[in-house]
Amino acid sequence: MPDDLFQRYQAAHRAYQAHARACTSCTDQARCTQGTRLWESFVRLQDAYLQRKRPR
Ligand SMILES: [Zn+2]
């Protein structure tokens, strides 16, 4: 399977950035509920992606 995880991780990052740009509640210090959800899903995918890449 080509890098589906990478695609999803990039998409999650874009989704978060798009939200943060449009959202007036999200700042560097605090995130709104939706921003938090988008951020956490991005972090989870990033972790999964980085972990899979790295041969332990
Ligand atoms: Zn927000």
mmCIF file with all atom_site columns, C-alpha atoms and ligand atoms in Angstrom:
data_model
loop_
_atom_site.group_PDB
_atom_site.id
_atom_site.type_symbol
_atom_site.label_atom_id
_atom_site.label_alt_id
_atom_site.label_comp_id
_atom_site.label_asym_id
_atom_site.label_entity_id
_atom_site.label_seq_id
_atom_site.pdbx_PDB_ins_code
_atom_site.Cartn_x
_atom_site.Cartn_y
_atom_site.Cartn_z
_atom_site.occupancy
_atom_site.B_iso_or_equiv
_atom_site.pdbx_formal_charge
_atom_site.auth_seq_id
_atom_site.auth_comp_id
_atom_site.auth_asym_id
_atom_site.auth_atom_id
_atom_site.pdbx_PDB_model_num
ATOM   1  C  CA . MET A 1 1  ? 0.000   0.000  0.000  1.00 0.00 ? 1  MET A CA 1
ATOM   2  C  CA . PRO A 1 2  ? 1.460   3.402  -0.892 1.00 0.00 ? 2  PRO A CA 1
ATOM   3  C  CA . ASP A 1 3  ? 1.813   5.869  1.882  1.00 0.00 ? 3  ASP A CA 1
ATOM   4  C  CA . ASP A 1 4  ? -1.775  6.238  2.904  1.00 0.00 ? 4  ASP A CA 1
ATOM   5  C  CA . LEU A 1 5  ? -0.800  7.090  6.458  1.00 0.00 ? 5  LEU A CA 1
ATOM   6  C  CA . PHE A 1 6  ? 1.427   9.892  5.219  1.00 0.00 ? 6  PHE A CA 1
ATOM   7  C  CA . GLN A 1 7  ? -1.433  11.267 3.126  1.00 0.00 ? 7  GLN A CA 1
ATOM   8  C  CA . ARG A 1 8  ? -3.774  11.220 6.090  1.00 0.00 ? 8  ARG A CA 1
ATOM   9  C  CA . TYR A 1 9  ? -1.176  12.833 8.319  1.00 0.00 ? 9  TYR A CA 1
ATOM   10 C  CA . GLN A 1 10 ? -0.658  15.624 5.800  1.00 0.00 ? 10 GLN A CA 1
ATOM   11 C  CA . ALA A 1 11 ? -4.406  16.040 5.355  1.00 0.00 ? 11 ALA A CA 1
ATOM   12 C  CA . ALA A 1 12 ? -4.878  16.271 9.117  1.00 0.00 ? 12 ALA A CA 1
ATOM   13 C  CA . HIS A 1 13 ? -2.213  18.937 9.302  1.00 0.00 ? 13 HIS A CA 1
ATOM   14 C  CA . ARG A 1 14 ? -3.849  20.917 6.531  1.00 0.00 ? 14 ARG A CA 1
ATOM   15 C  CA . ALA A 1 15 ? -7.241  20.558 8.190  1.00 0.00 ? 15 ALA A CA 1
ATOM   16 C  CA . TYR A 1 16 ? -5.880  21.866 11.457 1.00 0.00 ? 16 TYR A CA 1
ATOM   17 C  CA . GLN A 1 17 ? -4.091  24.791 9.814  1.00 0.00 ? 17 GLN A CA 1
ATOM   18 C  CA . ALA A 1 18 ? -7.170  25.719 7.811  1.00 0.00 ? 18 ALA A CA 1
ATOM   19 C  CA . HIS A 1 19 ? -9.217  25.662 10.999 1.00 0.00 ? 19 HIS A CA 1
ATOM   20 C  CA . ALA A 1 20 ? -6.697  27.669 13.006 1.00 0.00 ? 20 ALA A CA 1
ATOM   21 C  CA . ARG A 1 21 ? -6.578  30.329 10.313 1.00 0.00 ? 21 ARG A CA 1
ATOM   22 C  CA . ALA A 1 22 ? -10.340 30.668 10.153 1.00 0.00 ? 22 ALA A CA 1
ATOM   23 C  CA . CYS A 1 23 ? -11.074 30.251 13.857 1.00 0.00 ? 23 CYS A CA 1
ATOM   24 C  CA . THR A 1 24 ? -11.033 33.252 16.145 1.00 0.00 ? 24 THR A CA 1
ATOM   25 C  CA . SER A 1 25 ? -10.783 31.156 19.340 1.00 0.00 ? 25 SER A CA 1
ATOM   26 C  CA . CYS A 1 26 ? -7.680  29.228 18.408 1.00 0.00 ? 26 CYS A CA 1
ATOM   27 C  CA . THR A 1 27 ? -4.377  30.838 19.407 1.00 0.00 ? 27 THR A CA 1
ATOM   28 C  CA . ASP A 1 28 ? -0.901  29.534 20.138 1.00 0.00 ? 28 ASP A CA 1
ATOM   29 C  CA . GLN A 1 29 ? -1.889  29.219 23.780 1.00 0.00 ? 29 GLN A CA 1
ATOM   30 C  CA . ALA A 1 30 ? -5.373  27.822 23.527 1.00 0.00 ? 30 ALA A CA 1
ATOM   31 C  CA . ARG A 1 31 ? -7.544  25.877 21.118 1.00 0.00 ? 31 ARG A CA 1
ATOM   32 C  CA . CYS A 1 32 ? -11.277 25.586 20.862 1.00 0.00 ? 32 CYS A CA 1
ATOM   33 C  CA . THR A 1 33 ? -12.982 22.191 21.085 1.00 0.00 ? 33 THR A CA 1
ATOM   34 C  CA . GLN A 1 34 ? -12.873 21.571 17.384 1.00 0.00 ? 34 GLN A CA 1
ATOM   35 C  CA . GLY A 1 35 ? -9.336  22.872 17.100 1.00 0.00 ? 35 GLY A CA 1
ATOM   36 C  CA . THR A 1 36 ? -8.259  20.506 19.869 1.00 0.00 ? 36 THR A CA 1
ATOM   37 C  CA . ARG A 1 37 ? -9.891  17.582 18.132 1.00 0.00 ? 37 ARG A CA 1
ATOM   38 C  CA . LEU A 1 38 ? -8.190  18.424 14.826 1.00 0.00 ? 38 LEU A CA 1
ATOM   39 C  CA . TRP A 1 39 ? -4.853  18.950 16.566 1.00 0.00 ? 39 TRP A CA 1
ATOM   40 C  CA . GLU A 1 40 ? -5.060  15.670 18.451 1.00 0.00 ? 40 GLU A CA 1
ATOM   41 C  CA . SER A 1 41 ? -5.925  13.673 15.386 1.00 0.00 ? 41 SER A CA 1
ATOM   42 C  CA . PHE A 1 42 ? -2.991  15.307 13.597 1.00 0.00 ? 42 PHE A CA 1
ATOM   43 C  CA . VAL A 1 43 ? -0.624  14.453 16.461 1.00 0.00 ? 43 VAL A CA 1
ATOM   44 C  CA . ARG A 1 44 ? -1.882  10.880 16.571 1.00 0.00 ? 44 ARG A CA 1
ATOM   45 C  CA . LEU A 1 45 ? -1.343  10.393 12.833 1.00 0.00 ? 45 LEU A CA 1
ATOM   46 C  CA . GLN A 1 46 ? 2.038   12.068 13.015 1.00 0.00 ? 46 GLN A CA 1
ATOM   47 C  CA . ASP A 1 47 ? 3.135   9.769  15.832 1.00 0.00 ? 47 ASP A CA 1
ATOM   48 C  CA . ALA A 1 48 ? 1.906   6.732  13.973 1.00 0.00 ? 48 ALA A CA 1
ATOM   49 C  CA . TYR A 1 49 ? 3.647   7.876  10.830 1.00 0.00 ? 49 TYR A CA 1
ATOM   50 C  CA . LEU A 1 50 ? 6.967   8.677  12.479 1.00 0.00 ? 50 LEU A CA 1
ATOM   51 C  CA . GLN A 1 51 ? 6.908   5.490  14.491 1.00 0.00 ? 51 GLN A CA 1
ATOM   52 C  CA . ARG A 1 52 ? 6.293   3.373  11.448 1.00 0.00 ? 52 ARG A CA 1
ATOM   53 C  CA . LYS A 1 53 ? 9.073   5.057  9.478  1.00 0.00 ? 53 LYS A CA 1
ATOM   54 C  CA . ARG A 1 54 ? 11.654  4.581  12.196 1.00 0.00 ? 54 ARG A CA 1
ATOM   55 C  CA . PRO A 1 55 ? 13.001  1.054  12.341 1.00 0.00 ? 55 PRO A CA 1
ATOM   56 C  CA . ARG A 1 56 ? 13.388  0.385  15.967 1.00 0.00 ? 56 ARG A CA 1
HETATM 57 ZN ZN . ZN  B 2 .  ? -10.726 26.781 16.768 1.00 0.00 ? 1  ZN  B ZN 1
#
